[in-house]
Coordinates of C-alpha atoms in Angstrom, one line a residue:
M204 CA -2.2 30.5 -22.2
K205 CA -5.1 30.1 -24.3
G206 CA -7.8 27.6 -25.3
M207 CA -10.8 26.3 -23.8
L208 CA -11.7 26.3 -20.0
I209 CA -13.5 23.4 -18.9
R210 CA -14.7 23.3 -15.3
L211 CA -15.2 20.2 -12.9
S212 CA -16.8 19.5 -10.1
D213 CA -15.7 18.2 -7.0
S214 CA -17.4 14.5 -7.9
E215 CA -16.0 14.8 -11.4
V216 CA -12.5 15.5 -9.7
K217 CA -13.1 12.7 -7.1
Y218 CA -14.0 10.0 -10.1
C219 CA -10.7 11.2 -11.8
K220 CA -8.7 9.9 -8.5
D221 CA -10.5 7.1 -8.2
L222 CA -10.0 6.2 -11.8
G223 CA -6.6 7.2 -12.1
A224 CA -5.7 5.6 -9.0
K225 CA -7.3 2.0 -10.6
R226 CA -5.2 2.7 -13.4
H227 CA -2.1 3.2 -11.8
F228 CA -2.3 0.3 -9.7
A229 CA -3.5 -2.3 -12.2
K230 CA 0.6 -2.1 -13.4
H231 CA 3.0 -4.1 -12.5
P232 CA 5.2 -1.7 -10.2
S233 CA 8.1 -1.9 -12.8
F234 CA 5.7 -0.3 -15.2
R235 CA 4.4 2.5 -12.5
N236 CA 5.6 6.0 -12.5
K237 CA 7.1 6.3 -9.2
D238 CA 8.0 10.1 -9.4
R239 CA 6.2 12.5 -7.1
F240 CA 5.6 16.0 -8.5
D241 CA 5.8 17.6 -5.0
E242 CA 5.2 16.9 -1.1
F243 CA 1.3 17.0 -1.4
S244 CA 1.3 14.6 -4.6
V245 CA 0.5 11.0 -4.8
E246 CA 2.4 7.9 -6.4
S247 CA -0.9 7.8 -9.1
M248 CA -1.2 11.2 -10.2
P249 CA 0.2 11.1 -13.4
H250 CA -2.9 8.7 -14.4
I251 CA -5.2 11.1 -12.0
L252 CA -4.0 14.0 -14.2
G253 CA -4.3 11.8 -17.7
V254 CA -8.1 11.0 -16.5
I255 CA -8.8 14.8 -15.8
G256 CA -7.4 15.7 -19.3
E257 CA -10.0 13.2 -20.8
L258 CA -12.9 14.1 -18.9
A259 CA -12.5 17.6 -19.8
Y260 CA -12.3 16.4 -23.5
A261 CA -15.4 14.2 -23.1
K262 CA -17.6 16.7 -21.8
L263 CA -16.7 19.2 -24.3
Y264 CA -17.8 16.8 -27.2
G265 CA -20.0 14.8 -25.1
K266 CA -18.0 11.6 -25.1
K267 CA -17.5 8.9 -22.6
V268 CA -14.4 8.1 -20.8
D269 CA -12.7 4.6 -21.2
E270 CA -13.2 3.2 -17.8
E271 CA -11.3 -0.2 -18.9
I272 CA -8.4 -1.2 -16.5
Y273 CA -5.3 -2.2 -18.6
E274 CA -2.5 -4.0 -16.9
V275 CA 0.0 -2.9 -19.3
R276 CA -1.2 -0.6 -21.3
D277 CA -4.3 0.1 -23.8
D278 CA -3.6 1.0 -27.6
G279 CA -2.6 4.5 -27.5
T280 CA -5.8 6.4 -27.7
D281 CA -8.5 8.0 -25.5
F282 CA -11.6 8.5 -28.1
D283 CA -12.6 7.0 -30.9
G284 CA -9.5 4.3 -31.4
E285 CA -7.3 7.7 -33.1
T286 CA -7.6 10.6 -30.6
E287 CA -5.2 11.1 -27.7
V288 CA -5.3 13.2 -24.8
R289 CA -2.0 14.6 -23.6
T290 CA -2.6 16.1 -20.2
V291 CA 0.3 18.5 -18.9
T292 CA 1.3 20.9 -15.7
Y293 CA 3.4 23.0 -16.4
A294 CA 3.7 26.3 -15.0
G295 CA 6.7 28.2 -15.7
S296 CA 7.0 31.2 -17.8
G297 CA 7.5 29.7 -21.3
T298 CA 5.4 28.0 -23.6
V299 CA 3.8 24.6 -22.9
D300 CA 4.9 21.4 -25.3
L301 CA 3.2 18.8 -26.1
K302 CA 5.6 15.8 -25.6
V303 CA 5.6 12.3 -27.3
P304 CA 8.3 10.2 -26.5
Q305 CA 9.9 8.8 -29.8
S306 CA 9.4 5.6 -29.3
E307 CA 5.7 5.6 -28.3
Y308 CA 5.2 8.0 -31.4
D309 CA 6.5 5.5 -33.7
R310 CA 4.9 2.3 -31.8
K311 CA 0.9 4.3 -31.6
S312 CA 0.6 5.1 -35.4
N313 CA -2.8 4.4 -34.6
V314 CA -3.2 7.7 -33.2
K315 CA -4.8 10.6 -35.8
T316 CA -4.7 13.3 -33.4
Y317 CA -3.2 14.4 -30.4
V318 CA -5.1 17.3 -27.7
L319 CA -3.0 19.3 -25.0
A320 CA -4.8 19.9 -22.2
H321 CA -3.3 21.8 -19.0
V322 CA -3.9 21.5 -15.5
N323 CA -2.9 23.5 -12.3
Q324 CA -2.2 20.7 -9.9
K325 CA -3.4 23.0 -6.9
K326 CA -6.6 23.2 -8.8
L327 CA -7.6 20.4 -10.2
N328 CA -11.6 21.3 -11.4
E329 CA -9.7 23.7 -14.1
V330 CA -8.7 22.2 -17.4
R331 CA -7.3 24.3 -20.3
L332 CA -8.0 22.3 -23.1
L333 CA -4.9 24.2 -25.5
G334 CA -5.6 22.7 -28.7
E335 CA -5.1 19.9 -31.1
I336 CA -3.2 18.8 -34.0
S337 CA -3.6 15.8 -36.5
R338 CA -0.4 13.4 -37.0
D339 CA 0.2 14.9 -40.1
N340 CA 0.6 18.1 -38.9
F341 CA 2.5 16.9 -35.8
D342 CA 4.8 15.3 -38.2
K343 CA 5.8 18.6 -40.1
R344 CA 5.8 20.9 -37.3
K345 CA 7.8 18.3 -34.7
K346 CA 11.2 18.9 -33.0
K347 CA 13.6 16.4 -31.6
M348 CA 14.4 17.4 -27.9
Q349 CA 15.9 15.1 -25.1
Y350 CA 15.5 16.7 -21.7
G351 CA 18.8 14.9 -19.9
I352 CA 20.9 12.2 -21.3
R353 CA 19.1 9.8 -19.8
N354 CA 15.7 10.9 -20.5
P355 CA 13.9 9.8 -23.6
V356 CA 14.1 11.4 -26.3
N357 CA 10.7 13.1 -27.6
W358 CA 8.9 15.0 -30.4
I359 CA 7.6 18.0 -29.0
V360 CA 5.4 20.9 -30.6
T361 CA 4.8 24.0 -28.7
E362 CA 0.8 25.4 -27.6
T363 CA 1.3 27.9 -30.4
Q364 CA 1.7 25.5 -33.1
L365 CA -1.6 23.7 -32.3
D366 CA -4.7 24.1 -34.1
P367 CA -7.6 25.6 -31.9
L368 CA -10.3 23.0 -31.2
K369 CA -13.0 22.2 -33.2
C370 CA -16.3 23.8 -32.2
P371 CA -18.5 20.4 -30.7
I372 CA -21.8 22.3 -31.9

């Protein structure tokens, strides 16, 4: 797995856990993700992982994580009104995919750049920023994937189709 490794301190991981839990529990129960990744996981883990990816990106580029809490959803972007960080935990032997549900992609046309972050759930302080992709390139490279008949249709690009992150210097 390539990309840039960003290390978070214990206090930064705690910040992510606190903000992720606030984001999760601000939602009406019908909007909350109730899946658990494993027996060690908590209900708010998807939001916590999202904040961890956002904080890694923010540290790299000297930006600030959006701390506003929304009852339903935000505008779909994490930074500058146009960049969204997607955080994944896939630990298999294949490539890591940047996955965006088709309905979400259509609804959030303001997202101009996607960034893919990877977190190992057993080492939350290590985040690998795998790359980025503009919406134009996403449109050119995406493939349709549905991971089961009852699951949503997704657009995906693999980590190998991402562009390297721009150097912050």
